[in-house]
PDB file of C-alpha atoms in Angstrom:
ATOM      1  CA  MET A   1    -122.616  22.496  59.453  1.00 54.00           C
ATOM      2  CA  PRO A   2    -123.168  25.863  57.695  1.00 61.00           C
ATOM      3  CA  ILE A   3    -126.415  26.522  55.803  1.00 61.00           C
ATOM      4  CA  ARG A   4    -125.823  26.999  52.094  1.00 63.00           C
ATOM      5  CA  PRO A   5    -128.149  29.241  50.102  1.00 60.00           C
ATOM      6  CA  ASN A   6    -130.409  27.500  47.640  1.00 68.00           C
ATOM      7  CA  ASN A   7    -128.790  27.485  44.209  1.00 75.00           C
ATOM      8  CA  THR A   8    -132.089  28.584  42.581  1.00 78.00           C
ATOM      9  CA  TRP A   9    -132.182  31.860  44.540  1.00 74.00           C
ATOM     10  CA  ILE A  10    -128.651  32.710  43.475  1.00 76.00           C
ATOM     11  CA  LYS A  11    -129.642  32.270  39.816  1.00 78.00           C
ATOM     12  CA  VAL A  12    -132.802  34.365  40.249  1.00 77.00           C
ATOM     13  CA  THR A  13    -130.838  37.120  41.978  1.00 81.00           C
ATOM     14  CA  TRP A  14    -128.594  37.471  38.927  1.00 83.00           C
ATOM     15  CA  GLN A  15    -131.186  36.742  36.258  1.00 87.00           C
ATOM     16  CA  MET A  16    -133.766  39.320  37.371  1.00 89.00           C
ATOM     17  CA  PRO A  17    -131.547  42.406  36.923  1.00 89.00           C
ATOM     18  CA  ALA A  18    -130.247  40.973  33.648  1.00 89.00           C
ATOM     19  CA  ILE A  19    -133.797  40.525  32.301  1.00 92.00           C
ATOM     20  CA  ILE A  20    -134.764  44.056  33.384  1.00 92.00           C
ATOM     21  CA  LEU A  21    -131.635  45.483  31.737  1.00 92.00           C
ATOM     22  CA  ILE A  22    -132.268  43.597  28.490  1.00 94.00           C
ATOM     23  CA  ALA A  23    -135.938  44.712  28.448  1.00 93.00           C
ATOM     24  CA  GLY A  24    -134.958  48.345  29.028  1.00 89.00           C
ATOM     25  CA  LEU A  25    -132.314  48.295  26.303  1.00 92.00           C
ATOM     26  CA  THR A  26    -134.769  46.630  23.905  1.00 93.00           C
ATOM     27  CA  GLY A  27    -137.322  49.377  24.629  1.00 88.00           C
ATOM     28  CA  LEU A  28    -134.743  52.102  23.984  1.00 87.00           C
ATOM     29  CA  PHE A  29    -133.630  50.403  20.771  1.00 87.00           C
ATOM     30  CA  VAL A  30    -137.193  50.045  19.447  1.00 87.00           C
ATOM     31  CA  ASN A  31    -138.054  53.646  20.388  1.00 82.00           C
ATOM     32  CA  TYR A  32    -134.962  54.909  18.563  1.00 84.00           C
ATOM     33  CA  PHE A  33    -136.102  53.355  15.284  1.00 85.00           C
ATOM     34  CA  ARG A  34    -139.824  54.181  15.568  1.00 80.00           C
ATOM     35  CA  ALA A  35    -141.207  56.739  13.129  1.00 77.00           C
ATOM     36  CA  ASP A  36    -143.028  58.505  15.994  1.00 73.00           C
ATOM     37  CA  THR A  37    -140.491  58.216  18.806  1.00 75.00           C
ATOM     38  CA  MET A  38    -141.612  58.956  22.331  1.00 74.00           C
ATOM     39  CA  PRO A  39    -139.597  61.561  24.241  1.00 74.00           C
ATOM     40  CA  PHE A  40    -137.730  60.415  27.338  1.00 71.00           C
ATOM     41  CA  LYS A  41    -138.780  63.517  29.211  1.00 68.00           C
ATOM     42  CA  ALA A  42    -141.999  65.427  28.494  1.00 58.00           C
ATOM     43  CA  ASP A  43    -144.732  67.459  30.110  1.00 54.00           C
ATOM     44  CA  TRP A  44    -147.790  65.193  30.259  1.00 52.00           C
ATOM     45  CA  SER A  45    -150.008  67.656  32.123  1.00 55.00           C
ATOM     46  CA  ILE A  46    -153.559  68.428  30.966  1.00 52.00           C
ATOM     47  CA  LYS A  47    -152.520  71.830  29.586  1.00 54.00           C
ATOM     48  CA  THR A  48    -150.169  70.267  27.017  1.00 48.00           C
ATOM     49  CA  HIS A  49    -153.155  68.561  25.403  1.00 56.00           C
ATOM     50  CA  GLU A  50    -154.462  72.013  24.525  1.00 60.00           C
ATOM     51  CA  ILE A  51    -151.805  72.668  21.887  1.00 65.00           C
ATOM     52  CA  THR A  52    -152.459  72.076  18.204  1.00 65.00           C
ATOM     53  CA  ALA A  53    -150.041  70.426  15.801  1.00 65.00           C
ATOM     54  CA  ASP A  54    -148.911  73.874  14.627  1.00 67.00           C
ATOM     55  CA  GLY A  55    -148.019  74.858  18.210  1.00 69.00           C
ATOM     56  CA  LYS A  56    -150.957  77.181  18.920  1.00 74.00           C
ATOM     57  CA  ARG A  57    -152.713  77.030  22.262  1.00 80.00           C
ATOM     58  CA  LEU A  58    -156.331  75.944  22.229  1.00 88.00           C
ATOM     59  CA  ASP A  59    -157.170  76.702  25.835  1.00 90.00           C
ATOM     60  CA  ILE A  60    -158.777  79.967  26.867  1.00 93.00           C
ATOM     61  CA  SER A  61    -158.951  81.466  30.341  1.00 93.00           C
ATOM     62  CA  LEU A  62    -162.247  81.985  32.091  1.00 95.00           C
ATOM     63  CA  VAL A  63    -161.630  85.748  32.045  1.00 95.00           C
ATOM     64  CA  GLU A  64    -161.158  85.766  28.254  1.00 95.00           C
ATOM     65  CA  ALA A  65    -164.167  83.501  27.725  1.00 96.00           C
ATOM     66  CA  GLU A  66    -166.342  85.713  29.922  1.00 97.00           C
ATOM     67  CA  LYS A  67    -165.312  88.826  27.959  1.00 97.00           C
ATOM     68  CA  LEU A  68    -166.212  87.160  24.657  1.00 97.00           C
ATOM     69  CA  PHE A  69    -169.485  85.915  26.170  1.00 97.00           C
ATOM     70  CA  THR A  70    -170.435  89.369  27.468  1.00 96.00           C
ATOM     71  CA  LYS A  71    -169.666  91.018  24.122  1.00 97.00           C
ATOM     72  CA  LYS A  72    -171.454  88.178  22.264  1.00 96.00           C
ATOM     73  CA  ARG A  73    -168.318  87.613  20.197  1.00 96.00           C
ATOM     74  CA  ALA A  74    -168.142  83.830  20.558  1.00 97.00           C
ATOM     75  CA  VAL A  75    -170.346  80.791  20.137  1.00 97.00           C
ATOM     76  CA  PHE A  76    -170.121  78.257  22.957  1.00 98.00           C
ATOM     77  CA  PHE A  77    -170.438  74.533  22.263  1.00 97.00           C
ATOM     78  CA  ASP A  78    -171.196  72.047  25.019  1.00 97.00           C
ATOM     79  CA  ALA A  79    -169.433  68.761  24.194  1.00 96.00           C
ATOM     80  CA  ARG A  80    -171.189  66.837  26.975  1.00 96.00           C
ATOM     81  CA  SER A  81    -174.137  64.516  26.488  1.00 94.00           C
ATOM     82  CA  TRP A  82    -177.563  65.886  25.599  1.00 93.00           C
ATOM     83  CA  GLU A  83    -178.810  64.916  29.075  1.00 95.00           C
ATOM     84  CA  ASP A  84    -176.020  66.865  30.794  1.00 95.00           C
ATOM     85  CA  TYR A  85    -176.717  69.840  28.528  1.00 96.00           C
ATOM     86  CA  GLU A  86    -180.427  69.831  29.427  1.00 95.00           C
ATOM     87  CA  ASN A  87    -179.586  69.665  33.145  1.00 95.00           C
ATOM     88  CA  GLY A  88    -177.542  72.851  32.838  1.00 95.00           C
ATOM     89  CA  HIS A  89    -175.227  74.654  30.424  1.00 96.00           C
ATOM     90  CA  ILE A  90    -173.635  78.010  29.722  1.00 97.00           C
ATOM     91  CA  SER A  91    -176.413  80.385  28.732  1.00 96.00           C
ATOM     92  CA  GLY A  92    -176.758  80.487  24.948  1.00 95.00           C
ATOM     93  CA  ALA A  93    -174.439  77.525  24.401  1.00 96.00           C
ATOM     94  CA  ARG A  94    -175.248  75.021  21.698  1.00 96.00           C
ATOM     95  CA  SER A  95    -175.260  71.317  22.342  1.00 95.00           C
ATOM     96  CA  LEU A  96    -172.862  69.335  20.180  1.00 96.00           C
ATOM     97  CA  PRO A  97    -172.181  66.119  22.091  1.00 95.00           C
ATOM     98  CA  TRP A  98    -168.916  64.566  21.024  1.00 93.00           C
ATOM     99  CA  HIS A  99    -170.464  61.105  20.678  1.00 93.00           C
ATOM    100  CA  GLU A 100    -173.081  62.538  18.260  1.00 94.00           C
ATOM    101  CA  VAL A 101    -170.854  65.013  16.432  1.00 94.00           C
ATOM    102  CA  TRP A 102    -171.354  63.546  12.946  1.00 94.00           C
ATOM    103  CA  GLN A 103    -175.147  63.436  13.292  1.00 94.00           C
ATOM    104  CA  ARG A 104    -175.504  66.949  14.748  1.00 94.00           C
ATOM    105  CA  PHE A 105    -172.623  68.902  13.180  1.00 95.00           C
ATOM    106  CA  ASN A 106    -174.468  70.422  10.204  1.00 94.00           C
ATOM    107  CA  GLU A 107    -177.466  71.528  12.248  1.00 94.00           C
ATOM    108  CA  ALA A 108    -175.323  72.974  15.063  1.00 93.00           C
ATOM    109  CA  THR A 109    -173.015  74.949  12.773  1.00 95.00           C
ATOM    110  CA  LYS A 110    -175.275  75.918   9.862  1.00 94.00           C
ATOM    111  CA  ASP A 111    -175.377  79.641  10.719  1.00 95.00           C
ATOM    112  CA  ILE A 112    -171.762  80.060  11.867  1.00 95.00           C
ATOM    113  CA  SER A 113    -169.013  81.364   9.603  1.00 95.00           C
ATOM    114  CA  THR A 114    -165.675  79.581   9.670  1.00 94.00           C
ATOM    115  CA  ASP A 115    -163.916  82.596  11.219  1.00 94.00           C
ATOM    116  CA  THR A 116    -166.329  82.865  14.170  1.00 96.00           C
ATOM    117  CA  THR A 117    -164.745  82.381  17.585  1.00 96.00           C
ATOM    118  CA  ILE A 118    -165.953  79.067  18.991  1.00 97.00           C
ATOM    119  CA  ILE A 119    -165.398  78.000  22.585  1.00 97.00           C
ATOM    120  CA  THR A 120    -165.915  74.350  23.454  1.00 97.00           C
ATOM    121  CA  TYR A 121    -166.330  73.062  26.981  1.00 96.00           C
ATOM    122  CA  CYS A 122    -167.212  69.998  29.001  1.00 95.00           C
ATOM    123  CA  ASP A 123    -166.956  69.211  32.712  1.00 93.00           C
ATOM    124  CA  GLY A 124    -163.927  68.139  34.710  1.00 88.00           C
ATOM    125  CA  GLU A 125    -160.226  68.895  34.361  1.00 82.00           C
ATOM    126  CA  THR A 126    -159.594  65.533  32.727  1.00 84.00           C
ATOM    127  CA  CYS A 127    -162.559  65.717  30.341  1.00 87.00           C
ATOM    128  CA  ASN A 128    -161.212  65.502  26.792  1.00 90.00           C
ATOM    129  CA  LEU A 129    -164.558  65.869  24.999  1.00 94.00           C
ATOM    130  CA  SER A 130    -164.127  69.622  24.518  1.00 94.00           C
ATOM    131  CA  HIS A 131    -160.582  69.161  23.246  1.00 91.00           C
ATOM    132  CA  ASP A 132    -161.662  66.442  20.804  1.00 92.00           C
ATOM    133  CA  LEU A 133    -164.555  68.611  19.621  1.00 95.00           C
ATOM    134  CA  ALA A 134    -162.231  71.594  19.145  1.00 94.00           C
ATOM    135  CA  ILE A 135    -159.807  69.549  17.049  1.00 92.00           C
ATOM    136  CA  PHE A 136    -162.748  68.218  15.016  1.00 94.00           C
ATOM    137  CA  LEU A 137    -164.097  71.735  14.397  1.00 95.00           C
ATOM    138  CA  LYS A 138    -160.651  72.948  13.332  1.00 93.00           C
ATOM    139  CA  GLY A 139    -160.484  70.002  10.958  1.00 92.00           C
ATOM    140  CA  MET A 140    -163.866  71.002   9.537  1.00 94.00           C
ATOM    141  CA  GLY A 141    -162.501  74.440   8.649  1.00 93.00           C
ATOM    142  CA  PHE A 142    -163.267  76.593  11.699  1.00 94.00           C
ATOM    143  CA  SER A 143    -160.144  78.651  12.287  1.00 90.00           C
ATOM    144  CA  ASN A 144    -160.747  80.237  15.691  1.00 93.00           C
ATOM    145  CA  VAL A 145    -161.633  77.423  18.084  1.00 95.00           C
ATOM    146  CA  ARG A 146    -160.744  77.525  21.785  1.00 95.00           C
ATOM    147  CA  VAL A 147    -161.243  75.178  24.749  1.00 94.00           C
ATOM    148  CA  LEU A 148    -162.453  76.283  28.168  1.00 95.00           C
ATOM    149  CA  VAL A 149    -160.855  73.596  30.340  1.00 92.00           C
ATOM    150  CA  ASN A 150    -163.215  72.317  33.050  1.00 93.00           C
ATOM    151  CA  GLY A 151    -165.626  74.820  31.533  1.00 94.00           C
ATOM    152  CA  TRP A 152    -168.935  73.895  33.097  1.00 96.00           C
ATOM    153  CA  THR A 153    -167.518  73.709  36.623  1.00 95.00           C
ATOM    154  CA  VAL A 154    -165.507  76.946  36.498  1.00 95.00           C
ATOM    155  CA  TRP A 155    -168.391  78.794  34.818  1.00 97.00           C
ATOM    156  CA  GLN A 156    -170.820  77.769  37.573  1.00 95.00           C
ATOM    157  CA  GLU A 157    -168.332  78.449  40.371  1.00 95.00           C
ATOM    158  CA  SER A 158    -167.908  81.984  39.026  1.00 95.00           C
ATOM    159  CA  ARG A 159    -171.693  82.419  39.047  1.00 96.00           C
ATOM    160  CA  LEU A 160    -171.801  83.297  35.363  1.00 96.00           C
ATOM    161  CA  PRO A 161    -175.075  82.974  33.387  1.00 95.00           C
ATOM    162  CA  VAL A 162    -176.365  79.426  32.995  1.00 96.00           C
ATOM    163  CA  ALA A 163    -179.526  77.913  31.550  1.00 94.00           C
ATOM    164  CA  LYS A 164    -181.427  74.623  31.629  1.00 92.00           C
ATOM    165  CA  GLY A 165    -183.404  72.777  29.015  1.00 85.00           C
ATOM    166  CA  ASN A 166    -182.799  72.915  25.292  1.00 76.00           C
ATOM    167  CA  GLU A 167    -182.389  76.700  24.888  1.00 68.00           C
ATOM    168  CA  GLY A 168    -179.651  77.270  22.324  1.00 57.00           C
ATOM    169  CA  SER A 169    -179.453  73.605  21.388  1.00 55.00           C
TER     170      SER A 169
END
């Protein structure tokens, strides 16, 4: 007597691909009619987050940042927490922690003109605090804001000037 497959498994075998197909088509249909459609293919790397709505790049290379630092032609803002800033920061940088930006903004920027070059940084390639701070500063009227991606780490690794405590805060 031959063994017959269970009728339930036959149904599941046909239903599963059908459900997946229907879900995929529903997703495509909804995306097509969304006001802010998501692209099917895009570059989701960290660097793409450093582009403003008008298409300008926010990121700055370590070499460029060092030149501006040496010539004293930029103000550096540390977007990390106050504790991280006190434990070490780029020499002369000001502390403007992202989570305290509304409380500390006026004090941190009171003597800076809106056309001053500002470089924001935090720590880690995936740290978005510096990017968020840069976008905030641009929104507050500062026109020349840049982001040093993974700033604290690359600055230290290059043995560039650092400080501890609240100098520059």
